[in-house]
Every structure is written in C-alpha cells, then in structure tokens.
PDB file of C-alpha atoms in Angstrom:
ATOM      1  CA  MET A 802      22.653  -9.039   4.055  1.00  0.00           C
ATOM      2  CA  SER A 803      22.685 -12.773   4.556  1.00  0.00           C
ATOM      3  CA  GLN A 804      23.438 -15.007   1.598  1.00  0.00           C
ATOM      4  CA  SER A 805      20.521 -16.919   0.001  1.00  0.00           C
ATOM      5  CA  ALA A 806      21.224 -20.642   0.002  1.00  0.00           C
ATOM      6  CA  SER A 807      19.388 -21.242  -3.277  1.00  0.00           C
ATOM      7  CA  THR A 808      20.735 -18.337  -5.302  1.00  0.00           C
ATOM      8  CA  GLY A 809      23.972 -17.316  -3.619  1.00  0.00           C
ATOM      9  CA  ARG A 810      22.623 -13.741  -3.662  1.00  0.00           C
ATOM     10  CA  LEU A 811      24.410 -11.248  -1.400  1.00  0.00           C
ATOM     11  CA  THR A 812      22.334  -8.173  -2.254  1.00  0.00           C
ATOM     12  CA  PRO A 813      18.592  -7.641  -1.790  1.00  0.00           C
ATOM     13  CA  TYR A 814      16.279  -8.688  -4.602  1.00  0.00           C
ATOM     14  CA  ARG A 815      14.027  -5.699  -5.203  1.00  0.00           C
ATOM     15  CA  ALA A 816      10.372  -6.011  -6.191  1.00  0.00           C
ATOM     16  CA  GLY A 817       8.135  -3.284  -7.587  1.00  0.00           C
ATOM     17  CA  TRP A 818       4.419  -3.803  -7.137  1.00  0.00           C
ATOM     18  CA  ILE A 819       1.505  -2.076  -8.817  1.00  0.00           C
ATOM     19  CA  HIS A 820      -0.853  -2.648  -5.900  1.00  0.00           C
ATOM     20  CA  PHE A 821      -4.238  -1.899  -7.432  1.00  0.00           C
ATOM     21  CA  THR A 822      -7.258  -3.803  -6.152  1.00  0.00           C
ATOM     22  CA  ASN A 823      -7.032  -6.167  -9.122  1.00  0.00           C
ATOM     23  CA  VAL A 824      -3.906  -7.810  -7.673  1.00  0.00           C
ATOM     24  CA  ALA A 825      -5.107  -7.835  -4.062  1.00  0.00           C
ATOM     25  CA  PRO A 826      -5.657 -11.635  -4.160  1.00  0.00           C
ATOM     26  CA  ILE A 827      -1.924 -12.006  -4.846  1.00  0.00           C
ATOM     27  CA  LEU A 828      -0.259  -9.182  -2.956  1.00  0.00           C
ATOM     28  CA  ASP A 829      -2.403  -8.614   0.138  1.00  0.00           C
ATOM     29  CA  SER A 830      -1.184 -11.703   1.963  1.00  0.00           C
ATOM     30  CA  LEU A 831       2.258 -11.936   0.355  1.00  0.00           C
ATOM     31  CA  VAL A 832       5.043 -12.336   2.903  1.00  0.00           C
ATOM     32  CA  LEU A 833       8.373 -11.456   1.324  1.00  0.00           C
ATOM     33  CA  PRO A 834      11.117 -13.987   2.029  1.00  0.00           C
ATOM     34  CA  PRO A 835      14.391 -12.870   3.609  1.00  0.00           C
ATOM     35  CA  GLY A 836      16.537 -10.928   1.174  1.00  0.00           C
ATOM     36  CA  VAL A 837      13.616  -9.416  -0.796  1.00  0.00           C
ATOM     37  CA  THR A 838      12.412  -5.820  -0.521  1.00  0.00           C
ATOM     38  CA  ALA A 839       9.492  -4.091  -2.280  1.00  0.00           C
ATOM     39  CA  ILE A 840       8.265  -0.680  -3.346  1.00  0.00           C
ATOM     40  CA  THR A 841       4.912   0.267  -4.885  1.00  0.00           C
ATOM     41  CA  GLY A 842       3.777   2.666  -7.595  1.00  0.00           C
ATOM     42  CA  VAL A 843       1.493   3.187 -10.579  1.00  0.00           C
ATOM     43  CA  PRO A 844       2.069   1.168 -13.782  1.00  0.00           C
ATOM     44  CA  THR A 845       4.248   3.686 -15.605  1.00  0.00           C
ATOM     45  CA  GLN A 846       6.434   4.125 -12.506  1.00  0.00           C
ATOM     46  CA  MET A 847       6.994   0.389 -12.095  1.00  0.00           C
ATOM     47  CA  ASN A 848       7.606  -0.055 -15.832  1.00  0.00           C
ATOM     48  CA  ALA A 849      10.337   2.558 -15.622  1.00  0.00           C
ATOM     49  CA  ALA A 850      11.735   1.169 -12.374  1.00  0.00           C
ATOM     50  CA  LEU A 851      12.204  -2.289 -13.864  1.00  0.00           C
ATOM     51  CA  LEU A 852      13.755  -1.042 -17.084  1.00  0.00           C
ATOM     52  CA  SER A 853      16.137   1.308 -15.248  1.00  0.00           C
ATOM     53  CA  GLY A 854      17.256  -1.365 -12.798  1.00  0.00           C
ATOM     54  CA  GLN A 855      15.691   0.307  -9.752  1.00  0.00           C
ATOM     55  CA  VAL A 856      13.759  -2.945  -9.156  1.00  0.00           C
ATOM     56  CA  ASP A 857      14.463  -6.506 -10.264  1.00  0.00           C
ATOM     57  CA  ILE A 858      10.902  -7.807 -10.768  1.00  0.00           C
ATOM     58  CA  ALA A 859       7.586  -6.033 -11.259  1.00  0.00           C
ATOM     59  CA  ASN A 860       4.037  -6.707 -12.351  1.00  0.00           C
ATOM     60  CA  ILE A 861       4.435  -4.482 -15.376  1.00  0.00           C
ATOM     61  CA  SER A 862       2.164  -3.541 -18.250  1.00  0.00           C
ATOM     62  CA  ALA A 863       2.089  -6.274 -20.864  1.00  0.00           C
ATOM     63  CA  VAL A 864       2.898  -3.759 -23.584  1.00  0.00           C
ATOM     64  CA  GLU A 865       6.169  -2.828 -21.863  1.00  0.00           C
ATOM     65  CA  PHE A 866       7.031  -6.511 -21.563  1.00  0.00           C
ATOM     66  CA  ILE A 867       6.420  -6.831 -25.310  1.00  0.00           C
ATOM     67  CA  ARG A 868       8.382  -3.696 -26.206  1.00  0.00           C
ATOM     68  CA  ASN A 869      11.351  -4.902 -24.143  1.00  0.00           C
ATOM     69  CA  ALA A 870      11.109  -8.618 -24.901  1.00  0.00           C
ATOM     70  CA  ASP A 871      14.762  -8.633 -25.948  1.00  0.00           C
ATOM     71  CA  VAL A 872      15.849  -8.157 -22.316  1.00  0.00           C
ATOM     72  CA  LEU A 873      12.852  -9.227 -20.216  1.00  0.00           C
ATOM     73  CA  GLU A 874      11.369 -12.579 -19.281  1.00  0.00           C
ATOM     74  CA  ALA A 875       8.065 -13.194 -17.480  1.00  0.00           C
ATOM     75  CA  LEU A 876       6.964 -15.628 -14.833  1.00  0.00           C
ATOM     76  CA  PRO A 877       5.098 -18.418 -16.651  1.00  0.00           C
ATOM     77  CA  ASP A 878       2.040 -18.610 -14.421  1.00  0.00           C
ATOM     78  CA  PHE A 879       1.204 -15.080 -13.261  1.00  0.00           C
ATOM     79  CA  SER A 880      -0.995 -12.587 -15.077  1.00  0.00           C
ATOM     80  CA  VAL A 881      -3.712  -9.997 -14.734  1.00  0.00           C
ATOM     81  CA  ALA A 882      -6.054 -11.031 -17.537  1.00  0.00           C
ATOM     82  CA  VAL A 883      -9.776 -11.142 -18.273  1.00  0.00           C
ATOM     83  CA  LEU A 884     -12.103 -12.759 -20.762  1.00  0.00           C
ATOM     84  CA  GLY A 885     -14.612 -10.017 -21.505  1.00  0.00           C
ATOM     85  CA  PRO A 886     -15.169  -6.920 -19.361  1.00  0.00           C
ATOM     86  CA  VAL A 887     -12.544  -5.751 -16.880  1.00  0.00           C
ATOM     87  CA  TYR A 888     -14.573  -2.835 -15.391  1.00  0.00           C
ATOM     88  CA  SER A 889     -11.465  -0.768 -14.616  1.00  0.00           C
ATOM     89  CA  VAL A 890     -10.034   0.174 -18.037  1.00  0.00           C
ATOM     90  CA  ASN A 891     -12.766   2.367 -19.417  1.00  0.00           C
ATOM     91  CA  LEU A 892     -13.325   4.993 -22.065  1.00  0.00           C
ATOM     92  CA  PHE A 893     -15.972   7.445 -20.875  1.00  0.00           C
ATOM     93  CA  HIS A 894     -17.443   9.325 -23.822  1.00  0.00           C
ATOM     94  CA  THR A 895     -20.301  11.642 -24.767  1.00  0.00           C
ATOM     95  CA  ARG A 896     -20.218  10.956 -28.512  1.00  0.00           C
ATOM     96  CA  PRO A 897     -20.331   7.654 -30.407  1.00  0.00           C
ATOM     97  CA  LEU A 898     -16.880   6.179 -30.884  1.00  0.00           C
ATOM     98  CA  GLU A 899     -17.007   6.974 -34.602  1.00  0.00           C
ATOM     99  CA  ASP A 900     -17.528  10.689 -33.806  1.00  0.00           C
ATOM    100  CA  LEU A 901     -14.823  11.171 -31.179  1.00  0.00           C
ATOM    101  CA  ARG A 902     -12.612  14.214 -31.774  1.00  0.00           C
ATOM    102  CA  ARG A 903     -10.577  14.702 -28.549  1.00  0.00           C
ATOM    103  CA  VAL A 904      -9.744  11.977 -26.057  1.00  0.00           C
ATOM    104  CA  ALA A 905      -7.981  12.568 -22.738  1.00  0.00           C
ATOM    105  CA  LEU A 906      -5.387   9.939 -21.821  1.00  0.00           C
ATOM    106  CA  THR A 907      -3.955   9.139 -18.419  1.00  0.00           C
ATOM    107  CA  ALA A 908      -0.189   9.158 -18.018  1.00  0.00           C
ATOM    108  CA  GLN A 909      -0.429   6.396 -15.395  1.00  0.00           C
ATOM    109  CA  SER A 910      -0.753   3.488 -17.826  1.00  0.00           C
ATOM    110  CA  ALA A 911       1.015   2.706 -21.088  1.00  0.00           C
ATOM    111  CA  MET A 912      -1.026  -0.484 -21.402  1.00  0.00           C
ATOM    112  CA  SER A 913      -4.448   1.121 -21.584  1.00  0.00           C
ATOM    113  CA  VAL A 914      -3.234   3.720 -24.072  1.00  0.00           C
ATOM    114  CA  ALA A 915      -1.744   1.042 -26.323  1.00  0.00           C
ATOM    115  CA  LEU A 916      -4.951  -1.006 -26.179  1.00  0.00           C
ATOM    116  CA  LEU A 917      -7.068   2.041 -27.013  1.00  0.00           C
ATOM    117  CA  GLU A 918      -4.803   2.851 -29.965  1.00  0.00           C
ATOM    118  CA  VAL A 919      -5.153  -0.712 -31.295  1.00  0.00           C
ATOM    119  CA  LEU A 920      -8.945  -0.667 -30.939  1.00  0.00           C
ATOM    120  CA  LEU A 921      -9.267   2.726 -32.621  1.00  0.00           C
ATOM    121  CA  ARG A 922      -6.963   1.661 -35.450  1.00  0.00           C
ATOM    122  CA  GLU A 923      -8.973  -1.525 -36.011  1.00  0.00           C
ATOM    123  CA  ARG A 924     -12.068   0.662 -36.451  1.00  0.00           C
ATOM    124  CA  GLY A 925     -10.255   3.091 -38.744  1.00  0.00           C
ATOM    125  CA  LEU A 926     -10.632   5.937 -36.237  1.00  0.00           C
ATOM    126  CA  SER A 927      -8.068   8.620 -35.439  1.00  0.00           C
ATOM    127  CA  PRO A 928      -9.273  11.159 -32.853  1.00  0.00           C
ATOM    128  CA  THR A 929      -6.769  13.515 -31.250  1.00  0.00           C
ATOM    129  CA  LEU A 930      -5.259  11.879 -28.155  1.00  0.00           C
ATOM    130  CA  GLU A 931      -4.106  14.269 -25.412  1.00  0.00           C
ATOM    131  CA  ARG A 932      -2.551  13.778 -21.980  1.00  0.00           C
ATOM    132  CA  ALA A 933      -4.808  15.050 -19.222  1.00  0.00           C
ATOM    133  CA  GLU A 934      -5.411  13.902 -15.653  1.00  0.00           C
ATOM    134  CA  GLY A 935      -8.613  14.129 -13.673  1.00  0.00           C
ATOM    135  CA  GLU A 936     -11.909  12.383 -13.145  1.00  0.00           C
ATOM    136  CA  ALA A 937     -13.848  11.434 -16.242  1.00  0.00           C
ATOM    137  CA  GLU A 938     -16.878  13.638 -15.729  1.00  0.00           C
ATOM    138  CA  ALA A 939     -14.752  16.695 -14.946  1.00  0.00           C
ATOM    139  CA  LEU A 940     -12.679  16.248 -18.117  1.00  0.00           C
ATOM    140  CA  LEU A 941     -15.772  15.649 -20.221  1.00  0.00           C
ATOM    141  CA  ALA A 942     -17.167  18.912 -18.873  1.00  0.00           C
ATOM    142  CA  GLN A 943     -13.954  20.644 -19.992  1.00  0.00           C
ATOM    143  CA  GLY A 944     -14.636  19.730 -23.622  1.00  0.00           C
ATOM    144  CA  PHE A 945     -13.112  16.298 -24.179  1.00  0.00           C
ATOM    145  CA  ASP A 946     -15.344  13.876 -26.091  1.00  0.00           C
ATOM    146  CA  GLY A 947     -13.734  10.885 -24.396  1.00  0.00           C
ATOM    147  CA  VAL A 948     -11.673  10.187 -21.282  1.00  0.00           C
ATOM    148  CA  LEU A 949      -9.584   7.062 -20.663  1.00  0.00           C
ATOM    149  CA  ARG A 950      -9.493   5.994 -17.011  1.00  0.00           C
ATOM    150  CA  ILE A 951      -7.778   3.026 -15.353  1.00  0.00           C
ATOM    151  CA  GLY A 952      -7.510   1.168 -12.086  1.00  0.00           C
ATOM    152  CA  ASP A 953      -9.451   1.679  -8.886  1.00  0.00           C
ATOM    153  CA  SER A 954     -10.509   5.202  -9.911  1.00  0.00           C
ATOM    154  CA  ALA A 955     -11.954   3.873 -13.170  1.00  0.00           C
ATOM    155  CA  LEU A 956     -13.887   1.202 -11.285  1.00  0.00           C
ATOM    156  CA  ARG A 957     -15.385   3.776  -8.907  1.00  0.00           C
ATOM    157  CA  GLU A 958     -16.227   6.184 -11.724  1.00  0.00           C
ATOM    158  CA  TRP A 959     -17.759   3.385 -13.826  1.00  0.00           C
ATOM    159  CA  TYR A 960     -20.063   2.471 -10.956  1.00  0.00           C
ATOM    160  CA  GLY A 961     -20.855   6.139 -10.396  1.00  0.00           C
ATOM    161  CA  VAL A 962     -22.171   6.375 -13.954  1.00  0.00           C
ATOM    162  CA  VAL A 963     -23.923   3.015 -14.437  1.00  0.00           C
ATOM    163  CA  GLY A 964     -24.880   2.079 -10.854  1.00  0.00           C
ATOM    164  CA  PRO A 965     -26.361   1.470  -8.445  1.00  0.00           C
ATOM    165  CA  LEU A 966     -26.898  -2.247  -8.132  1.00  0.00           C
ATOM    166  CA  THR A 967     -30.222  -3.355  -6.728  1.00  0.00           C
ATOM    167  CA  PRO A 968     -31.119  -6.768  -5.263  1.00  0.00           C
ATOM    168  CA  GLU A 969     -32.659  -7.640  -8.645  1.00  0.00           C
ATOM    169  CA  THR A 970     -29.712  -6.582 -10.849  1.00  0.00           C
ATOM    170  CA  THR A 971     -26.273  -8.025 -11.476  1.00  0.00           C
ATOM    171  CA  MET A 972     -22.963  -6.541 -12.600  1.00  0.00           C
ATOM    172  CA  THR A 973     -23.415  -7.982 -16.074  1.00  0.00           C
ATOM    173  CA  GLY A 974     -26.889  -6.470 -16.264  1.00  0.00           C
ATOM    174  CA  LEU A 975     -25.848  -2.890 -15.571  1.00  0.00           C
ATOM    175  CA  PRO A 976     -26.238  -0.466 -18.489  1.00  0.00           C
ATOM    176  CA  HIS A 977     -23.318   0.859 -20.497  1.00  0.00           C
ATOM    177  CA  ALA A 978     -24.637   4.420 -20.524  1.00  0.00           C
ATOM    178  CA  ALA A 979     -26.379   6.874 -18.227  1.00  0.00           C
ATOM    179  CA  ARG A 980     -26.779  10.641 -17.910  1.00  0.00           C
ATOM    180  CA  GLY A 981     -25.447  11.160 -21.436  1.00  0.00           C
ATOM    181  CA  ILE A 982     -22.198   9.293 -20.757  1.00  0.00           C
ATOM    182  CA  THR A 983     -21.306   5.966 -22.387  1.00  0.00           C
ATOM    183  CA  VAL A 984     -18.710   3.729 -20.753  1.00  0.00           C
ATOM    184  CA  THR A 985     -16.827   1.488 -23.184  1.00  0.00           C
ATOM    185  CA  ASP A 986     -14.889  -1.279 -21.461  1.00  0.00           C
ATOM    186  CA  LEU A 987     -11.705  -1.761 -23.494  1.00  0.00           C
ATOM    187  CA  ALA A 988     -11.266  -5.418 -22.527  1.00  0.00           C
ATOM    188  CA  GLU A 989     -14.799  -6.150 -23.643  1.00  0.00           C
ATOM    189  CA  GLU A 990     -14.082  -4.435 -26.940  1.00  0.00           C
ATOM    190  CA  TRP A 991     -10.957  -6.589 -27.321  1.00  0.00           C
ATOM    191  CA  PHE A 992     -13.042  -9.726 -26.766  1.00  0.00           C
ATOM    192  CA  ARG A 993     -15.534  -8.588 -29.407  1.00  0.00           C
ATOM    193  CA  LEU A 994     -12.673  -7.999 -31.822  1.00  0.00           C
ATOM    194  CA  THR A 995     -10.710 -11.211 -31.216  1.00  0.00           C
ATOM    195  CA  GLY A 996     -12.698 -13.627 -29.058  1.00  0.00           C
ATOM    196  CA  HIS A 997      -9.623 -13.958 -26.807  1.00  0.00           C
ATOM    197  CA  PRO A 998      -8.757 -12.914 -23.257  1.00  0.00           C
ATOM    198  CA  PHE A 999      -6.791  -9.747 -22.753  1.00  0.00           C
ATOM    199  CA  THR A1000      -3.657  -9.853 -20.604  1.00  0.00           C
ATOM    200  CA  PHE A1001      -3.018  -6.493 -18.979  1.00  0.00           C
ATOM    201  CA  ALA A1002       0.030  -7.337 -16.892  1.00  0.00           C
ATOM    202  CA  VAL A1003       2.702  -9.965 -16.338  1.00  0.00           C
ATOM    203  CA  TRP A1004       5.382 -10.373 -13.673  1.00  0.00           C
ATOM    204  CA  ALA A1005       8.607  -9.636 -15.515  1.00  0.00           C
ATOM    205  CA  TYR A1006      12.306  -9.460 -14.729  1.00  0.00           C
ATOM    206  CA  ARG A1007      15.563  -9.101 -16.636  1.00  0.00           C
ATOM    207  CA  ARG A1008      16.609 -12.377 -18.202  1.00  0.00           C
ATOM    208  CA  ASP A1009      19.983 -12.247 -16.494  1.00  0.00           C
ATOM    209  CA  ASN A1010      18.452 -11.681 -13.042  1.00  0.00           C
ATOM    210  CA  PRO A1011      15.538 -14.085 -12.374  1.00  0.00           C
ATOM    211  CA  PRO A1012      13.742 -14.004  -9.016  1.00  0.00           C
ATOM    212  CA  PRO A1013      14.772 -16.325  -6.205  1.00  0.00           C
ATOM    213  CA  PRO A1014      12.562 -19.452  -6.057  1.00  0.00           C
ATOM    214  CA  GLU A1015      11.552 -18.527  -2.506  1.00  0.00           C
ATOM    215  CA  LEU A1016       9.882 -15.346  -3.771  1.00  0.00           C
ATOM    216  CA  VAL A1017       8.015 -17.110  -6.562  1.00  0.00           C
ATOM    217  CA  GLN A1018       6.804 -19.787  -4.167  1.00  0.00           C
ATOM    218  CA  ALA A1019       5.660 -17.135  -1.682  1.00  0.00           C
ATOM    219  CA  MET A1020       3.710 -15.425  -4.478  1.00  0.00           C
ATOM    220  CA  ARG A1021       2.014 -18.692  -5.434  1.00  0.00           C
ATOM    221  CA  GLU A1022       1.065 -19.368  -1.832  1.00  0.00           C
ATOM    222  CA  ALA A1023      -0.262 -15.823  -1.423  1.00  0.00           C
ATOM    223  CA  ARG A1024      -2.348 -16.173  -4.582  1.00  0.00           C
ATOM    224  CA  ARG A1025      -3.765 -19.476  -3.355  1.00  0.00           C
ATOM    225  CA  ASP A1026      -4.681 -17.849  -0.049  1.00  0.00           C
ATOM    226  CA  GLY A1027      -6.184 -14.764  -1.672  1.00  0.00           C
ATOM    227  CA  ILE A1028      -8.347 -16.660  -4.138  1.00  0.00           C
ATOM    228  CA  GLY A1029      -9.413 -19.019  -1.362  1.00  0.00           C
ATOM    229  CA  HIS A1030     -10.556 -16.069   0.745  1.00  0.00           C
ATOM    230  CA  LEU A1031     -11.867 -13.865  -2.050  1.00  0.00           C
ATOM    231  CA  ALA A1032     -14.939 -12.708  -0.122  1.00  0.00           C
ATOM    232  CA  ASP A1033     -12.700 -11.402   2.679  1.00  0.00           C
ATOM    233  CA  VAL A1034     -10.411  -9.649   0.190  1.00  0.00           C
ATOM    234  CA  ALA A1035     -13.424  -8.103  -1.548  1.00  0.00           C
ATOM    235  CA  GLU A1036     -14.951  -6.923   1.721  1.00  0.00           C
ATOM    236  CA  ARG A1037     -11.714  -5.260   2.792  1.00  0.00           C
ATOM    237  CA  HIS A1038     -11.185  -3.463  -0.509  1.00  0.00           C
ATOM    238  CA  ALA A1039     -14.836  -2.518  -0.900  1.00  0.00           C
ATOM    239  CA  ARG A1040     -14.497  -0.486   2.295  1.00  0.00           C
ATOM    240  CA  LYS A1041     -11.386   1.242   0.946  1.00  0.00           C
ATOM    241  CA  LEU A1042     -13.024   2.013  -2.398  1.00  0.00           C
ATOM    242  CA  GLY A1043     -16.414   3.011  -1.029  1.00  0.00           C
ATOM    243  CA  LEU A1044     -18.128   0.454  -3.276  1.00  0.00           C
ATOM    244  CA  PRO A1045     -20.623  -2.334  -2.545  1.00  0.00           C
ATOM    245  CA  GLU A1046     -18.955  -5.592  -1.621  1.00  0.00           C
ATOM    246  CA  ARG A1047     -20.887  -7.319  -4.445  1.00  0.00           C
ATOM    247  CA  VAL A1048     -19.219  -5.054  -6.992  1.00  0.00           C
ATOM    248  CA  VAL A1049     -15.682  -5.706  -5.766  1.00  0.00           C
ATOM    249  CA  GLN A1050     -16.209  -9.450  -5.364  1.00  0.00           C
ATOM    250  CA  HIS A1051     -17.476  -9.774  -8.953  1.00  0.00           C
ATOM    251  CA  TYR A1052     -14.627  -7.552 -10.115  1.00  0.00           C
ATOM    252  CA  LEU A1053     -12.027  -9.806  -8.497  1.00  0.00           C
ATOM    253  CA  TRP A1054     -13.407 -13.211  -9.404  1.00  0.00           C
ATOM    254  CA  ASN A1055     -13.490 -12.038 -13.003  1.00  0.00           C
ATOM    255  CA  PHE A1056      -9.666 -12.006 -13.256  1.00  0.00           C
ATOM    256  CA  ARG A1057      -7.424 -14.725 -14.637  1.00  0.00           C
ATOM    257  CA  TYR A1058      -4.254 -14.839 -12.561  1.00  0.00           C
ATOM    258  CA  HIS A1059      -2.409 -17.869 -13.977  1.00  0.00           C
ATOM    259  CA  LEU A1060      -1.337 -16.869 -17.533  1.00  0.00           C
ATOM    260  CA  GLU A1061      -2.956 -19.958 -19.022  1.00  0.00           C
ATOM    261  CA  ALA A1062      -2.881 -20.885 -22.707  1.00  0.00           C
ATOM    262  CA  PRO A1063      -5.836 -18.652 -23.723  1.00  0.00           C
ATOM    263  CA  ASP A1064      -4.243 -15.693 -21.929  1.00  0.00           C
ATOM    264  CA  ARG A1065      -0.964 -16.260 -23.780  1.00  0.00           C
ATOM    265  CA  LEU A1066      -2.887 -16.484 -27.041  1.00  0.00           C
ATOM    266  CA  GLY A1067      -4.462 -13.097 -26.401  1.00  0.00           C
ATOM    267  CA  LEU A1068      -1.094 -11.696 -25.331  1.00  0.00           C
ATOM    268  CA  HIS A1069       0.600 -12.838 -28.548  1.00  0.00           C
ATOM    269  CA  GLU A1070      -2.239 -11.447 -30.661  1.00  0.00           C
ATOM    270  CA  PHE A1071      -2.038  -8.088 -28.943  1.00  0.00           C
ATOM    271  CA  ALA A1072       1.742  -8.094 -29.349  1.00  0.00           C
ATOM    272  CA  ALA A1073       1.395  -8.601 -33.100  1.00  0.00           C
ATOM    273  CA  LYS A1074      -1.094  -5.728 -33.383  1.00  0.00           C
ATOM    274  CA  ALA A1075       0.567  -3.268 -31.011  1.00  0.00           C
ATOM    275  CA  VAL A1076       4.294  -3.924 -31.535  1.00  0.00           C
ATOM    276  CA  PRO A1077       4.886  -5.497 -34.955  1.00  0.00           C
ATOM    277  CA  GLY A1078       8.307  -7.063 -35.243  1.00  0.00           C
ATOM    278  CA  HIS A1079       8.828  -7.387 -31.491  1.00  0.00           C
ATOM    279  CA  ALA A1080      11.386  -9.830 -30.117  1.00  0.00           C
ATOM    280  CA  PRO A1081      10.060 -13.273 -29.121  1.00  0.00           C
ATOM    281  CA  LEU A1082       8.232 -13.334 -25.792  1.00  0.00           C
ATOM    282  CA  THR A1083       9.964 -15.597 -23.295  1.00  0.00           C
ATOM    283  CA  PHE A1084       8.756 -17.056 -20.010  1.00  0.00           C
ATOM    284  CA  GLY A1085      10.552 -18.641 -17.101  1.00  0.00           C
ATOM    285  CA  PRO A1086      10.334 -22.277 -16.011  1.00  0.00           C
ATOM    286  CA  ARG A1087       6.885 -23.560 -15.101  1.00  0.00           C
ATOM    287  CA  PRO A1088       5.990 -24.570 -11.533  1.00  0.00           C
ATOM    288  CA  GLY A1089       8.113 -27.511 -10.471  1.00  0.00           C
ATOM    289  CA  GLU A1090      10.719 -26.917 -13.159  1.00  0.00           C
ATOM    290  CA  GLU A1091      12.770 -24.443 -11.088  1.00  0.00           C
ATOM    291  CA  ARG A1092      14.080 -27.147  -8.776  1.00  0.00           C
ATOM    292  CA  ALA A1093      14.930 -29.436 -11.687  1.00  0.00           C
ATOM    293  CA  ARG A1094      16.751 -26.594 -13.440  1.00  0.00           C
ATOM    294  CA  SER A1095      18.700 -25.728 -10.283  1.00  0.00           C
ATOM    295  CA  ALA A1096      19.684 -29.378  -9.804  1.00  0.00           C
ATOM    296  CA  ALA A1097      20.882 -29.586 -13.413  1.00  0.00           C
ATOM    297  CA  ASP A1098      23.005 -26.489 -12.915  1.00  0.00           C
TER     298      ASP A1098
END
C-alpha cells in the first residue's frame, strides 16, 4: 500500500456504505481515491462494522451516532434528512395508531425502530413490538396490526398500496390509505410533532481516525454530480426498483444531503428524546477548514 501524502497513512482506509436509493446521488458516481476501499450492507450491518472497527467510516443510522457520541464524530456537511415525508420509512397498519396491539419491526434498521418508539411514546401508546421480516401485506395477513418497513422495499410497497400515479396526480396528492391499509410516514409524523427536519443518517467515523481529505473531497464532488444529474440517477434507479421515474425523481429531490442548520436542529431534538443524557454530538471541520487545520498541524 502506498503512503498517502496528506495523511501519512500506510494501511487502507475502509468505508462502509449503506447503498440504498436514497444515497444514490452521492454514491453512484463516487470514485474512491487511492488507499480507500469500501464494502456495502444494510444499516444495522454498517452500524456494527463501524463500531467494531471493521470499517473506518460509514453512513450510519443517526441513532447509533447519538448512542456512541463519546467515540464517534460526523462529517459536518453530509446527511440523509427530509423535511416532511420520506416515503421509505413507513408503518403499514390496519388499525388506527391508537388501537395498535402488535407491530412487526425490521431488524435491518435501528434508526426506524428508535423513531417509531419516540413517536409512539409521544402519543402515550405502547403496542407490543416484535421482530419479524417480510413484506408488509404478508405480515399484516399473518395477524400483525402494523408493520414497519424501510428503504427501497418500503418505497415499493408504499407505492403498491397508494399508487398508481396518473398524469393528473402528484406524489403529494396520493392517498395515505387504500384497500384497508393505512401507510403512516414516520418522517411526516416527526414533522407534525416538531416542525423540524428529520435526519436519518450521518457519515461518521471514530474521532481518532478521521477520513483522508481526498475521500471527503471525492464525496463532495460525487454529490455535486449526482444532484446535478438527478433525472439520470432517478431513471436508472426507477428501472432497478420497477417504479415510475416520476416517483423516484420526487423521492430523491426530497432529500437534504448537506446537514444544514435545520437538519442539525432536528438531529439534536431527536437525540434528546431518544437517548437522554447522550454525550455531546461532535462534527468534523467544515469544507475548507481541513486544509487550514492540516497546515496548523
């Protein structure tokens, strides 16, 4: 392994990516710089990989960043956040929320489970939460009152319940219920509760092992390219998902990828509700500050 001129690193810097469609505008065109390798997995796998040291940086669930804020730091300008509906973190249910008795939870995401627990607690509700995997409608047919689904599967299943779009309708005009199934978007519920964005993921690393500047710059350039060619990204992923291009394009342009002040506000509010007494959340140097910090060192 060749030595990195900027970091003096002699071993590979290992990245772990959760490569759902929602980060396609960042990761699809990312070219890793020399000395950086990457693996992919679902959120819980990448959370565990970062905390165990299997990878050095990952776009992990915000709740795991909060729970491990004593050892982790996050990039200051990368997030997966929304203001209002997210379309891919959904509770499918056949009873009103107040009447839920059994809810099936996915083991793929700690973030969605933590958000659901906060929202239920805020309403004073306490249904039985059970681990179970499978599509929403199949689990509902097995006797669950509610099913929590995330990611690309949740987006497809949401559209399967509330779609299709017609030339006269829009994503925001689609119903929240059909065929006896209601779809509650957890990010939309968060917005109703707080009026703030919800930050689902950050790019985190151990404080003693920050990413090389070349990687961070490559990520920023990839994000710029992806957002600048969002229609192309949406078309490509719509084919993979079997969804209309309109659906995927709206889904992607809805995200907030820069961890701006409102996103941090929502993140801190969620942290206070989900992990009381957590260590302070810390973020790395902002764009342009890395070079100044390196020169000072």
